[in-house]
Short mmCIF file of C-alpha atoms in Angstrom, two decimals:
data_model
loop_
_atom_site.label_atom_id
_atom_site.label_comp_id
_atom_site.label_asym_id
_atom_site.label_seq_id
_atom_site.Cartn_x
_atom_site.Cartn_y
_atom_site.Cartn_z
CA UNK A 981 0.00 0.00 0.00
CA UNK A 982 1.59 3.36 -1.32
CA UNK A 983 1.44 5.82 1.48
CA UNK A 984 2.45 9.91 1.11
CA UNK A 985 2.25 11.74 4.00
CA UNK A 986 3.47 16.02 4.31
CA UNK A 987 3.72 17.02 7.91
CA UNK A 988 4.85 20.16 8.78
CA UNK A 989 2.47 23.11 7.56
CA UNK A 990 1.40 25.63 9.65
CA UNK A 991 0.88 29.35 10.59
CA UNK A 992 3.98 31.86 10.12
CA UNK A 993 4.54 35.11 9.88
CA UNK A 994 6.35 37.01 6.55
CA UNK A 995 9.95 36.47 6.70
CA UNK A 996 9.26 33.57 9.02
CA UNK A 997 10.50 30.05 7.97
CA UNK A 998 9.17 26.39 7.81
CA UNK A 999 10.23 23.03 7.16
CA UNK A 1000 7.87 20.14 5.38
CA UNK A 1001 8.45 16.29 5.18
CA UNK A 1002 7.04 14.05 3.56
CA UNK A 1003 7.34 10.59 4.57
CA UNK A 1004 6.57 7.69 1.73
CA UNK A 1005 6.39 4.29 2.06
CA UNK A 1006 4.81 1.24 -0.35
CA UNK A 1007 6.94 2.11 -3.28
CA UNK A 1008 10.75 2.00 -4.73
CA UNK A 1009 11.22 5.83 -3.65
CA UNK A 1010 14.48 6.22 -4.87
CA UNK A 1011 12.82 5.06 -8.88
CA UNK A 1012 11.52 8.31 -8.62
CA UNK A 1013 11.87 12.41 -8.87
CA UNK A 1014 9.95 13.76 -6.04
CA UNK A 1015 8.39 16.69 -6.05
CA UNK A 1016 7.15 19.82 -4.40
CA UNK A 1017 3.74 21.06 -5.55
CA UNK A 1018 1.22 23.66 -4.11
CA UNK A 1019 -2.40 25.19 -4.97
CA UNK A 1020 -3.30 28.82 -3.91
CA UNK A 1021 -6.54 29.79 -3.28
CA UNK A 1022 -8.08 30.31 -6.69
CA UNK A 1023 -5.12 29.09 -8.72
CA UNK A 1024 -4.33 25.74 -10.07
CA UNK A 1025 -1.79 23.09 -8.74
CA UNK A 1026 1.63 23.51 -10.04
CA UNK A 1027 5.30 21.83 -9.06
CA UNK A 1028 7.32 24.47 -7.79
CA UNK A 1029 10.69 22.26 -6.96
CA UNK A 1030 11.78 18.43 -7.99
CA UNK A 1031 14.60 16.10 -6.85
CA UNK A 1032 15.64 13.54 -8.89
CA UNK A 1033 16.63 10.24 -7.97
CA UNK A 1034 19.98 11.37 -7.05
CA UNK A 1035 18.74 14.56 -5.59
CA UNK A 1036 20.10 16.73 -8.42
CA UNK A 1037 17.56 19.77 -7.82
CA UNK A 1038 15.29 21.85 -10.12
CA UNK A 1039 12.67 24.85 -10.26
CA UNK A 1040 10.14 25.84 -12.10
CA UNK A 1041 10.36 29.49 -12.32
CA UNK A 1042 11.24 31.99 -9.96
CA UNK A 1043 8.83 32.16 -7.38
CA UNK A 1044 10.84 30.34 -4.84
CA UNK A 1045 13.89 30.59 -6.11
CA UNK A 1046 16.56 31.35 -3.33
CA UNK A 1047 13.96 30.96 -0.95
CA UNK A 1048 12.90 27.51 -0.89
CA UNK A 1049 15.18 24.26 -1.11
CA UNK A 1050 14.24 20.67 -1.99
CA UNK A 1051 15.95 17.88 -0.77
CA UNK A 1052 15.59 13.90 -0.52
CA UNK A 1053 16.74 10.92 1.67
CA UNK A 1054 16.62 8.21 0.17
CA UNK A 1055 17.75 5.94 2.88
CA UNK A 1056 14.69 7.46 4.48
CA UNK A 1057 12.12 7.12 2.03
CA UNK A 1058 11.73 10.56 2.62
CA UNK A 1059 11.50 14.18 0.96
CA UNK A 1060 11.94 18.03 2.59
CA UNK A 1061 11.17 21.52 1.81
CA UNK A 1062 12.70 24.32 3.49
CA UNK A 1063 10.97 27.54 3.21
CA UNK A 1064 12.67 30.90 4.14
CA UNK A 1065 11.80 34.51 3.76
CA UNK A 1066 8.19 33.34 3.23
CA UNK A 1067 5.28 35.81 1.92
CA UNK A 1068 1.82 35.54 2.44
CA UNK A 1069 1.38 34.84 -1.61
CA UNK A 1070 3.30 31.34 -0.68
CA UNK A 1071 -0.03 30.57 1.52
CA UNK A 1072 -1.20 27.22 -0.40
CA UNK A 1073 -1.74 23.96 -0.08
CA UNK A 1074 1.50 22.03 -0.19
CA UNK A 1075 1.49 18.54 -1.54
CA UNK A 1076 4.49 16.06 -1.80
CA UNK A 1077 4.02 13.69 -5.14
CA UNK A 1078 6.27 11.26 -6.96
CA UNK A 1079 6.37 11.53 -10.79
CA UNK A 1080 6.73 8.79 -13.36
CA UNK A 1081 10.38 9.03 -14.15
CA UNK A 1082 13.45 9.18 -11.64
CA UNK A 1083 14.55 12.75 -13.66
CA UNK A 1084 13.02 16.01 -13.58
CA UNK A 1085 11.48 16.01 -17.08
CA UNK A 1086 8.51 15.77 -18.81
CA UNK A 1087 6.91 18.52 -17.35
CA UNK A 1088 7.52 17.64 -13.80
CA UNK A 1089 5.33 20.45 -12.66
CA UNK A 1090 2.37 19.26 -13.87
CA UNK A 1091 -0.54 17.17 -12.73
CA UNK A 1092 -0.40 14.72 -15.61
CA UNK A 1093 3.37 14.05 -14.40
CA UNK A 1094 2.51 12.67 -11.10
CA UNK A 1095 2.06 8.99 -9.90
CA UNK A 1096 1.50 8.98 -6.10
CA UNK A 1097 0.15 12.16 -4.28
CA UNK A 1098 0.07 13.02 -0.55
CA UNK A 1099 -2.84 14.61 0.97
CA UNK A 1100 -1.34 18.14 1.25
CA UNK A 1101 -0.42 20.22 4.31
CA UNK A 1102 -1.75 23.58 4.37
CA UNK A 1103 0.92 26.97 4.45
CA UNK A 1104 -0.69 29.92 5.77
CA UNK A 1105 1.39 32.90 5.68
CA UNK A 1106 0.13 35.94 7.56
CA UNK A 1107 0.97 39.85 6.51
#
């Protein structure tokens, strides 16, 4: 049974910081890229940061760019966001999802890339 669980969402202030795992079990994680993915109010779902297999890292765009890091334990089964400097436009949902490849390609960031998804954990960023 493929579990994907994010833990870590909460209430912060701007400029405040916040760490996210996500914990996976039921599948080969290190066959895939992991990835970061959130939903705004209003707004679709889009990837913001993968890790491939290897934990080579990559964005999509520069929303969080210098701001937020991606990173992966594979040993652990396991897959982190940092999140400094946050703003209350990062308020979303944050979900953790593994895509069909072990690189970042194929349009990572979207939807149709994704195998296994995690509930979400929600990010609520307060002015």
């Amino acid at each position: 049974q493929v579990e994907v669980v994010e833990s870590g969402g909460g209430l912060v202030q701007t400029g405040g910081s916040l760490n996210l795992t996500c914990t996976t079990s039921g599948f080969s994680f290190d066959d895939y890229a992991m990835v970061w993915f959130r939903q705004a109010p209003g707004k679709e779902r889009e990837g913001i940061l993968c890790a491939n297999w290897k934990g080579g890292r990559f964005d999509n765009g520069d929303s969080v760019k210098d701001r937020f890091a991606i990173s992966r334990d594979n040993a652990k089964n396991t897959l982190y966001l940092q999140m400094n400097n946050l703003k209350p436009e990062d308020t979303a949902i944050y979900y953790c999802a593994a895509v069909r490849t072990a690189y970042c390609v194929d349009e990572w960031y979207n939807e149709g890339a994704v195998k296994y998804w995690g509930q979400g954990t929600q990010v609520t960023v307060s002015s």
